Amino acid sequence: MELPESSSWKENDGGFITNDINDSVLSTTTLVNRISTDCTPPRKRPKRLSVNYVERDIQDSFIPFGSIESSIINVRVISLSDNNNDEIRELDCICEDTSKSYRLKLEGIWSSTPIKIGSSLRVIGAKMTEKELLLNWENGVLIVESNVLVPCTLIAQGISCRRKATLSHYFKGRSSIRKEMLIGSVVHELFQAAITRSGFDVTENSLLDLWRRELHEQYAEQFFALNLSFQEVEDELCVYFKTIASWVSTYMSSPKGRNESLQTGSKIMEVVDVEESIWNSCYGFKAKIDCTLKYELSKHFEENFYYFKFPVEKKNGEKKLIPIELKTGKSNPNTEHITQVMLYCLALASKQRTIESGLLLYLLDETSRTVSPKTIDLKGILQMRNEIASSISDTSFDNLPEPILNTHICKWCNHALSCSLLQYSTSTATEIVQDQLKHLKESHIDYFKRFIRLILMEWRYITEKNAIDKENICRRKNSLLSVKVILDSIFQRGNRTTITFQREEAVDENELFIKGDMLLVLSKESEVIAMASVISVEGNFIDVAVNGNSSSFVVGKIYLLERHETSFQHTLNLGNLVMLMDDNKQIFYILYRSKIRSLIIDMRPPIFSKMKKGNISDISGIVRQLNIDQARAVVKSLMSDDYTIIEGFPGSGKTSTLAVLIRCLIHLGRTVLITSYTHSAIDNLLSKLIEYVDESKILRLGQQISVNKSMRHLTLEAKLSKPSKMDRISLMQHILMETPIVACTCLGVSTNLLFSYRRFSITVVDEASLVLEPVIIPAIAASDSFVLVGDHRQLAPLVCSKQARQEGLAKSLLERLTIHHSAIITLHSQYRMNRPIAELSSVLFYDGKLCCANNIIAEAVLNNLTYDPINDSTYSEAYKLCVSNLLNNAIVFVDTQSYKNPAFCATFRNFGDVVNSGEAEFIAGLCRLFVKVS
C-alpha cells in the first residue's frame, strides 16, 4: 500500500496516537488494515498501525463534492480482474447512466475495498481517460453501495470493531438503560435549550429550574426503570449546570454571552439548528448533528483551504457553519468521537462547499477540542464506511467482519452475545464464545440459527421486491409526489413539528400515502430534508409529523415526498431472538427467559395447578354467562403455570371469552398484559372490557394516532391530563406501576420501556396465530404465564417469501404448541354463520367439529330485503342470489373462469403477485349492494 510521504508511521498495538488533535491524521492505515475483502481471496492482514503526526503540506489530496455532477460516475461491476495485487486492483465496470464501459483501477487505500460482481460503485473525482478511471491517494473517492446510507455512529463504531458496527445495524430492540445514558440525554437537552431559547437567561439556577419544570417529567419513566430518585439524578446534573452556563456566557453572542473567540479564532454568530439530520446520498452516510452554529472568521485568520485542488481563500468576516458534538464523559481524545465530528464536517460541506472544522465539547469539565479534517483522514473514514456498507447491503451474514477477539473489549460489548452466537454458527468456539454461551443448550443455538436464517431470507425478499416495485413506479410515473407547504400550517411543539402539504397535481389513488406511512421529505434537488410520518390524508392535503424544528420548511416552497421503506421490524425480530438467549444477571426476569426457552424451544409440556375452592366461588358469577367450552377455557387459563391455548373457531366468541377471563384475573388480584399483532384487535377487546371494568384499571399504550378514538381516554397522556391529588410524576409512576391491565401491541412490547422494569401475572395474546414467533417473544417473556388465542386454520403470519414460508416461518407459535393437547381448549360453537355456511366450513377446515351454538343461529337468513335489479350488471343473477332470504341460498358459488368471462382474467406481476381486477370489482359491487339493501 502506498503511504503519503508527509506522515511517519510506526507499528503499535495501541492504535491511535497523536500529539495534537487539531492536526492529527486519523489512523488511516489502521482503517485500511482492518479491511478484509470477503468477496475476493483474502490477503494477509498487516499489523495494526498508528500515527505520529508530522507536519504536512496544507495542499492535501482533495475530497470532491457531490454537487459537481461532472465528477460523479455511477458504475456497476461486471468482472473482477485476476491481475490484482496488494496495491492495485482492476475492475471492469459499466456506467449505469450511459452504459459506457470503463476499466476502473484502484490503488492505495482503495485497493482493499470489498467489491464483488454486481456491486454498485460511485466514482467521484477520478483521474479519467476515455476508457479508464483511476482512484488513489491523490485522486478521488470511491463509494460502495451509495444507496445504503450508513449512520455516522456506525462508521465511528467501526473504527474499533467493524463487526460490532455491523451487528448494531442488524440487531435492534429495547435497549437497556444506563444512568450515564440518562444523564447524557438530559444534558444534551439542557445545552440545546440554553443556546436556542430566546429570552432565556442561562445561569445555573435557570438551568436547574428548566430541569425541574420541564425535563424532569419527560425523563421520569427512565428514573423508574433505573430505580433512581429525582434527587439522585439532580445531584449528577449539578456539575453540568455550571459548565453549560459558563460556556454559553463565554462563547455565545449577545445577549446570552460575551462572544469570545473559539480556539480557531472565530466567533459564534447564531444557532442554525439542533439535532439536525443530514442524509448525504453522495457519500452514502447520514448524520444527526447535536448543534449546528454559524460562526464568523476573525481578522487574524489567514489560512487557505483547498477545494478541488485549488485554494479557496477565506475572507475576514466570512460566515461558515460549524458542527458541535456534545459529550458528557471525560475529555479524553477518542477516535470514535473524532470520526463523528469529521463526518459532520463533511456533511455540512455540501451546504457551504468547503470543509470546515468541527468542535468536540466535553461538558463534564468544559473542555473543547477543535477537529480539523484533512482529506487523508476523510478518505480513511469513507473507506470504513464502504466496509460497513458492504457488510450490510446484501442482508445476510455472509460478509460479516471477523471478530477482533480482544477479551477485555469483547467482554463489555453490548453485542457480545449475538457476536458469539454467530461465531458458534461458523467456527470452533473460542474461550470468549464459550463463556457467552455456557448457559445455552445446543438446541437453543440451533433455534437461533434457524430463525436468523429465515428472517434474513424474508428481509432480503422484501428488499428486492420493494426495489423492483419502486423501479416499476418510476417507469410508469415519477414516484416522488410534488407538494408545497400551505400558509399557517407549520406548528412546532417541543421537538415535534406538524406540517400540512398540498399536492401540486392529481395522483392515482393507489399511489397516495395513508396514515402511518413513513416518508422522506426532499428538496426539489432530491436532497433529503427530513423523515416524516403521515398523520392524515384528506383530498389534496397531507398532514405529517416531523421530529426537529421547522426552520427547514418555507411556506409556498415546493418539496417532494417519497414513501420510506424501513427495515425496523426485521431488526426488531433479530433483536428479540438475542433477548431470548440472554443470560445477563442484571436483568431481573432472566429466570423467565430460561423458562421460555424450555417451553418454546425444548417443547417442555406446560404444568397446571389446582384452583383453590375460594377462587372458584369468587369467579363463578362472572363465568356463568359463558357456554361450556368458553367456561372451560377460562378455568384452564387460571390453572396454568405456563401457558394455555384457546383455539377459537370462527364466530365462537373468542373476544367475549377473553373479556371474561381478564375480569376473573383482576377479581383474583392478578395483573394482565393484553397484546396482539394489531391495534384494532386490542381496541376491540378493550371495548368489551370497559363495560365491566373501571377504566382506572386499564392502561392503553401506543401512539395516539394508532389508538381507536373511543379508547384514547385510556392512554397515559389522557390519564395524566385529568385532575388528581397526586403530583404528575407520582401519578405517572402510580399509573405505570399499579394499573392491573396494560394493553399494547406485540411490537410495542418489544420497544416500550415499561416492560424493562415491570412484570405481569399473565400475558393474553389475541389473534396469536397472526404473529411471527420472534415478534411474540418479548410479550410472553414479560409475565409468569401466557394464553395464546386464535385459529391457525383461519389466519397465519404474513410471510412474503415462498421459501421462508415453506421452511416454517409462517408457522405461528400457537400452531407449534398445539402438539401438547393438554394445553388446548377448543371453542366449537359459533354464533356467526347459519347451518349451510357452518357445515361447509366445518367439512373443509375443521374436521366436522364446527357447529352452530343454537337453532336461532342455524336458521338465520337475510330478512326484509328489497332487491332492485342492476340492469347493466353482468352479475345481476349472482347478486340476486346473494341477497336471497332462502336458507338454501346461503352459499353462492360464482364461476370466475376467465375463458367464460375475460373480465376475470388474472394479471401476474413480479415476485409471483397475482391481481384479478374482475373479482375485485365483483366483490366491490356486492358490498355496495349490501349497503344499499340493508
Coordinates of N, CA and C in Angstrom, one line a residue, residues 697-807:
K697 N -58.5 1.0 35.9 CA -57.7 -0.3 35.9 C -57.1 -0.7 34.6
I698 N -57.3 0.1 33.6 CA -56.8 -0.2 32.2 C -55.9 0.9 31.7
L699 N -54.7 0.5 31.2 CA -53.8 1.5 30.6 C -53.5 1.0 29.2
R700 N -53.8 1.9 28.2 CA -53.6 1.6 26.8 C -52.3 2.3 26.3
L701 N -51.3 1.5 25.9 CA -50.1 2.0 25.4 C -50.1 2.1 23.9
G702 N -49.4 3.1 23.4 CA -49.4 3.3 21.9 C -49.5 4.7 21.5
Q703 N -49.1 5.0 20.3 CA -49.2 6.4 19.8 C -50.7 6.8 19.6
Q704 N -51.1 8.0 19.9 CA -52.4 8.4 19.8 C -53.0 8.2 18.4
I705 N -52.2 8.3 17.4 CA -52.7 8.2 16.0 C -53.1 6.7 15.7
S706 N -52.5 5.8 16.5 CA -52.8 4.4 16.3 C -53.9 3.8 17.1
V707 N -54.3 4.5 18.2 CA -55.3 4.0 19.1 C -56.7 4.5 18.6
N708 N -57.6 3.6 18.7 CA -59.0 4.0 18.3 C -59.5 5.1 19.2
K709 N -60.2 6.1 18.6 CA -60.6 7.3 19.3 C -61.4 7.0 20.6
S710 N -62.2 5.9 20.5 CA -63.0 5.6 21.7 C -62.2 5.0 22.8
M711 N -60.9 4.7 22.6 CA -60.1 4.1 23.6 C -59.0 5.1 24.0
R712 N -58.9 6.2 23.5 CA -57.8 7.2 23.8 C -57.9 7.7 25.2
H713 N -59.0 7.6 25.8 CA -59.1 8.1 27.2 C -58.4 7.1 28.2
L714 N -58.0 6.0 27.7 CA -57.3 5.0 28.5 C -55.7 5.2 28.4
T715 N -55.3 6.1 27.5 CA -53.8 6.2 27.4 C -53.2 7.0 28.5
L716 N -51.9 6.9 28.7 CA -51.2 7.6 29.7 C -51.4 9.1 29.6
E717 N -51.3 9.7 28.4 CA -51.5 11.1 28.3 C -52.9 11.6 28.7
A718 N -53.9 10.8 28.4 CA -55.3 11.2 28.8 C -55.4 11.1 30.3
K719 N -54.9 10.1 30.9 CA -55.0 9.9 32.4 C -54.2 11.0 33.1
L720 N -53.1 11.4 32.6 CA -52.3 12.5 33.3 C -53.0 13.8 33.1
S721 N -53.8 14.0 32.1 CA -54.5 15.3 31.9 C -55.6 15.5 32.9
K722 N -56.1 14.5 33.6 CA -57.2 14.6 34.5 C -56.8 15.1 35.8
P723 N -57.6 15.9 36.5 CA -57.3 16.4 37.8 C -57.0 15.3 38.8
S724 N -55.9 15.5 39.7 CA -55.5 14.5 40.6 C -54.9 15.1 41.8
K725 N -55.1 14.5 43.0 CA -54.5 15.0 44.2 C -53.0 14.7 44.2
M726 N -52.5 13.8 43.4 CA -51.1 13.5 43.3 C -50.4 14.4 42.3
D727 N -49.1 14.7 42.6 CA -48.3 15.4 41.6 C -48.1 14.5 40.3
R728 N -47.8 15.2 39.2 CA -47.8 14.4 37.9 C -46.8 13.3 37.9
I729 N -45.6 13.5 38.5 CA -44.6 12.4 38.5 C -45.1 11.2 39.3
S730 N -45.6 11.5 40.5 CA -46.1 10.4 41.3 C -47.3 9.7 40.7
L731 N -48.2 10.5 40.0 CA -49.3 9.9 39.3 C -48.8 9.1 38.2
M732 N -47.9 9.5 37.4 CA -47.3 8.7 36.3 C -46.8 7.4 36.8
Q733 N -46.0 7.5 37.9 CA -45.4 6.3 38.4 C -46.5 5.3 38.9
H734 N -47.5 5.9 39.5 CA -48.6 5.0 40.0 C -49.4 4.4 38.9
I735 N -49.6 5.1 37.8 CA -50.3 4.5 36.6 C -49.5 3.4 36.0
L736 N -48.2 3.7 35.8 CA -47.4 2.7 35.1 C -47.1 1.5 35.9
M737 N -47.0 1.6 37.2 CA -46.6 0.5 38.1 C -47.8 -0.2 38.7
E738 N -48.9 0.4 38.8 CA -50.0 -0.2 39.6 C -51.2 -0.5 38.7
T739 N -51.4 0.0 37.5 CA -52.6 -0.3 36.7 C -52.5 -1.8 36.4
P740 N -53.6 -2.6 36.8 CA -53.5 -4.0 36.7 C -53.6 -4.5 35.2
I741 N -54.2 -3.8 34.3 CA -54.4 -4.2 32.9 C -53.6 -3.2 32.0
V742 N -52.7 -3.7 31.3 CA -51.9 -2.9 30.4 C -52.1 -3.6 29.0
A743 N -52.5 -2.7 28.0 CA -52.7 -3.2 26.6 C -51.7 -2.6 25.7
C744 N -51.1 -3.4 24.8 CA -50.1 -2.9 23.9 C -49.8 -3.9 22.8
T745 N -49.5 -3.5 21.6 CA -49.2 -4.4 20.5 C -47.9 -5.2 20.8
C746 N -47.8 -6.3 20.1 CA -46.6 -7.1 20.3 C -45.3 -6.3 20.0
L747 N -45.4 -5.5 18.9 CA -44.2 -4.7 18.5 C -44.0 -3.6 19.6
G748 N -45.0 -3.1 20.2 CA -44.9 -2.1 21.3 C -44.2 -2.7 22.5
V749 N -44.5 -4.0 22.8 CA -43.9 -4.6 23.9 C -42.4 -4.7 23.7
S750 N -42.0 -4.9 22.4 CA -40.6 -5.1 22.1 C -39.8 -3.8 22.3
T751 N -40.4 -2.6 22.3 CA -39.7 -1.4 22.4 C -40.1 -0.5 23.6
N752 N -41.2 -0.7 24.2 CA -41.7 0.2 25.2 C -40.9 0.0 26.5
L753 N -40.4 1.1 27.1 CA -39.5 1.0 28.3 C -40.2 0.3 29.5
L754 N -41.5 0.4 29.6 CA -42.2 -0.2 30.7 C -41.9 -1.6 31.0
F755 N -41.7 -2.4 29.9 CA -41.5 -3.8 30.0 C -40.1 -4.2 30.3
S756 N -39.3 -3.2 30.6 CA -37.9 -3.5 31.0 C -37.9 -3.5 32.6
Y757 N -38.9 -3.0 33.2 CA -38.9 -2.9 34.7 C -40.2 -3.4 35.4
R758 N -41.2 -3.8 34.6 CA -42.4 -4.3 35.2 C -42.8 -5.7 34.6
R759 N -43.2 -6.6 35.5 CA -43.7 -7.9 35.1 C -45.2 -8.0 35.4
F760 N -45.8 -9.0 34.7 CA -47.2 -9.3 34.9 C -47.5 -10.7 35.3
S761 N -48.6 -11.0 35.8 CA -49.0 -12.3 36.2 C -49.2 -13.2 35.0
I762 N -49.8 -12.6 33.9 CA -50.2 -13.3 32.8 C -50.2 -12.4 31.5
T763 N -49.8 -13.0 30.4 CA -50.0 -12.3 29.1 C -51.0 -13.0 28.3
V764 N -52.0 -12.2 27.8 CA -53.0 -12.7 26.9 C -52.8 -12.2 25.5
V765 N -52.5 -13.1 24.6 CA -52.2 -12.7 23.2 C -53.4 -13.1 22.3
D766 N -54.1 -12.0 21.8 CA -55.3 -12.3 20.9 C -54.7 -12.3 19.5
E767 N -55.5 -13.1 18.7 CA -55.0 -13.3 17.3 C -53.6 -13.8 17.2
A768 N -53.2 -14.7 18.1 CA -51.9 -15.2 18.2 C -51.4 -15.9 17.0
S769 N -52.3 -16.5 16.2 CA -51.9 -17.2 15.0 C -51.4 -16.3 13.9
L770 N -51.6 -15.0 14.1 CA -51.2 -14.0 13.1 C -49.7 -13.5 13.4
V771 N -49.2 -13.8 14.5 CA -47.9 -13.2 15.0 C -46.7 -14.1 14.6
L772 N -45.7 -13.6 14.0 CA -44.5 -14.3 13.8 C -43.9 -14.7 15.2
E773 N -43.3 -15.8 15.3 CA -42.8 -16.3 16.6 C -41.8 -15.3 17.2
P774 N -40.8 -14.8 16.5 CA -39.9 -13.8 17.1 C -40.5 -12.6 17.6
V775 N -41.7 -12.2 17.0 CA -42.4 -11.0 17.4 C -43.0 -11.2 18.8
I776 N -43.5 -12.4 19.1 CA -44.2 -12.6 20.3 C -43.4 -12.9 21.5
I777 N -42.1 -13.1 21.3 CA -41.2 -13.5 22.4 C -41.2 -12.5 23.6
P778 N -41.0 -11.1 23.3 CA -40.9 -10.2 24.5 C -42.2 -10.2 25.3
A779 N -43.4 -10.4 24.6 CA -44.7 -10.4 25.3 C -44.8 -11.5 26.2
I780 N -44.5 -12.7 25.8 CA -44.6 -13.9 26.7 C -43.5 -14.0 27.7
A781 N -42.4 -13.3 27.5 CA -41.3 -13.3 28.5 C -41.6 -12.2 29.6
A782 N -42.6 -11.4 29.4 CA -42.9 -10.3 30.4 C -43.8 -10.8 31.5
S783 N -44.2 -12.1 31.5 CA -45.2 -12.5 32.5 C -44.8 -13.9 33.0
D784 N -45.6 -14.3 34.1 CA -45.3 -15.7 34.6 C -45.9 -16.8 33.8
S785 N -47.0 -16.5 33.1 CA -47.7 -17.5 32.2 C -48.3 -16.7 31.1
F786 N -48.8 -17.4 30.1 CA -49.4 -16.7 28.9 C -50.5 -17.6 28.3
V787 N -51.4 -16.9 27.6 CA -52.6 -17.5 27.0 C -52.5 -17.1 25.5
L788 N -52.5 -18.1 24.6 CA -52.5 -17.8 23.2 C -53.9 -18.1 22.6
V789 N -54.5 -17.1 22.0 CA -55.8 -17.2 21.5 C -55.8 -17.0 20.0
G790 N -56.5 -17.9 19.2 CA -56.5 -17.7 17.8 C -56.9 -19.0 17.1
D791 N -56.8 -19.0 15.8 CA -57.2 -20.1 15.0 C -56.2 -20.2 13.8
H792 N -55.3 -21.1 13.9 CA -54.2 -21.2 12.8 C -54.8 -21.7 11.5
R793 N -56.0 -22.2 11.5 CA -56.6 -22.6 10.3 C -57.2 -21.4 9.5
Q794 N -57.5 -20.4 10.2 CA -58.0 -19.2 9.6 C -56.9 -18.2 9.2
L795 N -56.0 -17.9 10.1 CA -55.0 -16.9 9.9 C -53.6 -17.4 10.2
A796 N -52.7 -17.0 9.4 CA -51.3 -17.3 9.7 C -50.4 -16.1 9.6
P797 N -49.3 -16.0 10.1 CA -48.4 -14.8 10.0 C -48.1 -14.5 8.5
L798 N -48.1 -13.3 8.2 CA -47.9 -12.8 6.8 C -46.4 -13.0 6.5
V799 N -46.1 -13.9 5.6 CA -44.7 -14.1 5.1 C -44.7 -14.0 3.6
C800 N -43.9 -13.1 3.1 CA -43.9 -12.9 1.6 C -43.0 -13.9 0.9
S801 N -41.9 -14.3 1.4 CA -41.0 -15.2 0.8 C -41.6 -16.6 0.7
K802 N -41.8 -17.2 -0.4 CA -42.3 -18.5 -0.6 C -41.4 -19.5 0.1
Q803 N -40.1 -19.3 -0.1 CA -39.1 -20.3 0.5 C -39.2 -20.2 2.0
A804 N -39.3 -19.0 2.6 CA -39.3 -18.8 4.1 C -40.6 -19.5 4.6
R805 N -41.7 -19.3 3.8 CA -43.0 -20.0 4.2 C -42.8 -21.5 4.3
Q806 N -42.2 -22.0 3.2 CA -42.0 -23.5 3.1 C -41.2 -24.0 4.2
E807 N -40.2 -23.2 4.7 CA -39.3 -23.7 5.7 C -39.8 -23.4 7.1

